[in-house]
PDB file of C-alpha atoms in Angstrom:
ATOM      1  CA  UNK A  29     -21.907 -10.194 -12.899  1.00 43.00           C
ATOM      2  CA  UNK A  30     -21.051 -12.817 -10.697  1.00 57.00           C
ATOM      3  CA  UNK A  31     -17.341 -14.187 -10.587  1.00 81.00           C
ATOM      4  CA  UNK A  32     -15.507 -11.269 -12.639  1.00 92.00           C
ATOM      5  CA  UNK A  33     -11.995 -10.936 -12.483  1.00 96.00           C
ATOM      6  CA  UNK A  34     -10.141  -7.763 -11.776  1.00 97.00           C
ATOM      7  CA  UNK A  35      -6.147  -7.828 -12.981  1.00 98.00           C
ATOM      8  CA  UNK A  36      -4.095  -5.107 -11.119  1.00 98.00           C
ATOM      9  CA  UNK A  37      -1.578  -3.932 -14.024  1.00 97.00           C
ATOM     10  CA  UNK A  38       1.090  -3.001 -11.398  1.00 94.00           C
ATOM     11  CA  UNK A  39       1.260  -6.458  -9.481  1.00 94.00           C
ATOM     12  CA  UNK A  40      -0.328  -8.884 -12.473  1.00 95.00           C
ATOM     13  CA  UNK A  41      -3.001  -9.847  -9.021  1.00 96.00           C
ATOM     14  CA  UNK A  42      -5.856 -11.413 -10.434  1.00 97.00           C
ATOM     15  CA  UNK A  43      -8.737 -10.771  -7.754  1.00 97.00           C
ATOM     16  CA  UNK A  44     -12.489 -12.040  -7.737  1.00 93.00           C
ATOM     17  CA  UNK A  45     -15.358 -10.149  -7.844  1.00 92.00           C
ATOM     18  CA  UNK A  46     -18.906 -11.172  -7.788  1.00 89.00           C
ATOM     19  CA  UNK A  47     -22.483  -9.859  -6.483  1.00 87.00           C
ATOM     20  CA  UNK A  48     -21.243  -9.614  -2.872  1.00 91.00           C
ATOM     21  CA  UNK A  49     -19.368  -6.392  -3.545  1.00 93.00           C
ATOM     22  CA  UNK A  50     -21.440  -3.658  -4.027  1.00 95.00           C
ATOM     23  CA  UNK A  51     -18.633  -1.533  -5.461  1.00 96.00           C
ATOM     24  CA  UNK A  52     -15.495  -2.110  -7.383  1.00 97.00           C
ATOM     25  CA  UNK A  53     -13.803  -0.498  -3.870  1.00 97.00           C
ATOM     26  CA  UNK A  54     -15.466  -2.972  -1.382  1.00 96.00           C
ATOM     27  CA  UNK A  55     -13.942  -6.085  -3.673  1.00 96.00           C
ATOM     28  CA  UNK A  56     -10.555  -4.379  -3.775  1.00 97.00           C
ATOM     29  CA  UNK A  57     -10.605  -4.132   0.152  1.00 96.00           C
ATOM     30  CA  UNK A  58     -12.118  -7.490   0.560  1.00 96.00           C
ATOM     31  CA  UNK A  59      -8.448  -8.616  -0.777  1.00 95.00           C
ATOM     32  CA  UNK A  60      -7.167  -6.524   1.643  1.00 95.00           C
ATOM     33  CA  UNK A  61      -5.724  -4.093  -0.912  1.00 94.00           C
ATOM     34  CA  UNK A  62      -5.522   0.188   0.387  1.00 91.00           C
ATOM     35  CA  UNK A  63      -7.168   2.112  -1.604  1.00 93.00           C
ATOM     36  CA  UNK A  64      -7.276   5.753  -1.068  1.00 94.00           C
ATOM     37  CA  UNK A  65     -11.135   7.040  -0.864  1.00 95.00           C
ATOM     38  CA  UNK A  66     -12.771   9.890   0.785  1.00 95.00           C
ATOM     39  CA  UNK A  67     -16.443   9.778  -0.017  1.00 94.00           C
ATOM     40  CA  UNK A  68     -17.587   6.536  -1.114  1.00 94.00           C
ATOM     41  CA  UNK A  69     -20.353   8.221  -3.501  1.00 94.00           C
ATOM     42  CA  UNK A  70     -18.205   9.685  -6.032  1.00 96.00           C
ATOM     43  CA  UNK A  71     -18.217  13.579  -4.999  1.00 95.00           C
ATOM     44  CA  UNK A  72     -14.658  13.326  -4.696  1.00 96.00           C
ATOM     45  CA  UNK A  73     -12.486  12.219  -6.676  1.00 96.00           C
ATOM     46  CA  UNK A  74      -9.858  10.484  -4.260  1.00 96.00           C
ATOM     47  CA  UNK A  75     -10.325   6.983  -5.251  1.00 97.00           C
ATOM     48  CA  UNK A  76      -9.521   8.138  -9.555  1.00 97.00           C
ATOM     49  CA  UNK A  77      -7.540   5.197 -11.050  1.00 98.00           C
ATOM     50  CA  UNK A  78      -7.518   4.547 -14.336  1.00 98.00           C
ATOM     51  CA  UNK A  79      -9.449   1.268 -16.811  1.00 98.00           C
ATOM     52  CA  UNK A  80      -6.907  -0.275 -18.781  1.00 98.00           C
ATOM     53  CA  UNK A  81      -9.044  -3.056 -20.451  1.00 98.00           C
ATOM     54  CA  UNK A  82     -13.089  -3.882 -19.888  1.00 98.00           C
ATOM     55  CA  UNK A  83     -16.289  -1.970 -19.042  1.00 97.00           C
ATOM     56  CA  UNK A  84     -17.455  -0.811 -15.790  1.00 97.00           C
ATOM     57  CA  UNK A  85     -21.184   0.796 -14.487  1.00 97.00           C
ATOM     58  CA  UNK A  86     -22.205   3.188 -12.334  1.00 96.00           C
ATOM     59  CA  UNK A  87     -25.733   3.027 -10.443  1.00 89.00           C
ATOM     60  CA  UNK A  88     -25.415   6.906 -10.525  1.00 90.00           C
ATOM     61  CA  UNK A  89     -23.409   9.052 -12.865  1.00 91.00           C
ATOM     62  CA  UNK A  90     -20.657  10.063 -10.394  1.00 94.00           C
ATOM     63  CA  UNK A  91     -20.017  13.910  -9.563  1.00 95.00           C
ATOM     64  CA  UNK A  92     -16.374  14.042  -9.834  1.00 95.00           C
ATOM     65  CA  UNK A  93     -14.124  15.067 -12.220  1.00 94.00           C
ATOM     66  CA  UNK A  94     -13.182  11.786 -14.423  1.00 96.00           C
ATOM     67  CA  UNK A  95     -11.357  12.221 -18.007  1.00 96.00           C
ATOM     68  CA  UNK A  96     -11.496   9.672 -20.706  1.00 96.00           C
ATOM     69  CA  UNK A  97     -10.143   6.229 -19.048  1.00 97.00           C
ATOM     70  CA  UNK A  98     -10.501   7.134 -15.426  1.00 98.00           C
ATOM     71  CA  UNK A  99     -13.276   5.348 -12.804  1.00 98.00           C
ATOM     72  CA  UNK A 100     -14.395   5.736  -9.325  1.00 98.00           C
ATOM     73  CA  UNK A 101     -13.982   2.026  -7.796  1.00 97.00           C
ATOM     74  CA  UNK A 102     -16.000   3.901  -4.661  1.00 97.00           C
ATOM     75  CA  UNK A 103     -19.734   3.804  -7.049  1.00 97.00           C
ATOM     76  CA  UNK A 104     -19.041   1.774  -9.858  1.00 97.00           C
ATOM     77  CA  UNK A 105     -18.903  -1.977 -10.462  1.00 96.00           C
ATOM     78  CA  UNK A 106     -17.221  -4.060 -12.868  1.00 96.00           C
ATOM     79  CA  UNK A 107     -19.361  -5.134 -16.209  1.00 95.00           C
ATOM     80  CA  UNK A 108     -17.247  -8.283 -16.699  1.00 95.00           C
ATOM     81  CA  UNK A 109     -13.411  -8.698 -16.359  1.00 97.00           C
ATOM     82  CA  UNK A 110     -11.632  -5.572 -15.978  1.00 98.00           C
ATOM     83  CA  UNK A 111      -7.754  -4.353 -15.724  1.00 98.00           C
ATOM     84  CA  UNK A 112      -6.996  -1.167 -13.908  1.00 98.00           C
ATOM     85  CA  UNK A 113      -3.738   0.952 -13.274  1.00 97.00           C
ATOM     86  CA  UNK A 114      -3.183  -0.285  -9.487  1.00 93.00           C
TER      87      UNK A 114
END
């Protein structure tokens, strides 16, 4: 999984991702972007957003709440070059 790309849909930012970031959140904040998270682990919801194009994984299936589309960036890493709704 090393050097995948993550496009933000509302900016067009085109971030990098590899095997440093043990979730999708810690490469998001490594570019210095906010994201709103409670838990880390997936319990609660708070850091929802929503894949627009590629796959992600989770090392455990998360606990919240997620409908069709919708990831935790706080447990799950990207499986190749993804898009989200941020």
């Amino acid at each position: 999984m090393a050097g995948n790309l993550i496009i933000l849909r509302a900016t067009g930012a085109r971030l990098q991702c590899d095997d440093t970031h043990p979730t999708l959140l810690a490469a998001l904040e490594s570019h210095n972007l906010c994201v709103e998270y409670q838990c880390r682990e997936g319990y609660c919801g708070s850091c929802r957003t929503r894949l627009l194009k590629g796959e992600v994984c989770y090392a455990e299936q998360p606990l919240a709440f997620l409908q069709e589309g919708e990831i935790l960036p706080c447990c799950c890493k990207a499986k190749g070059d993804i898009e989200i709704e941020m």
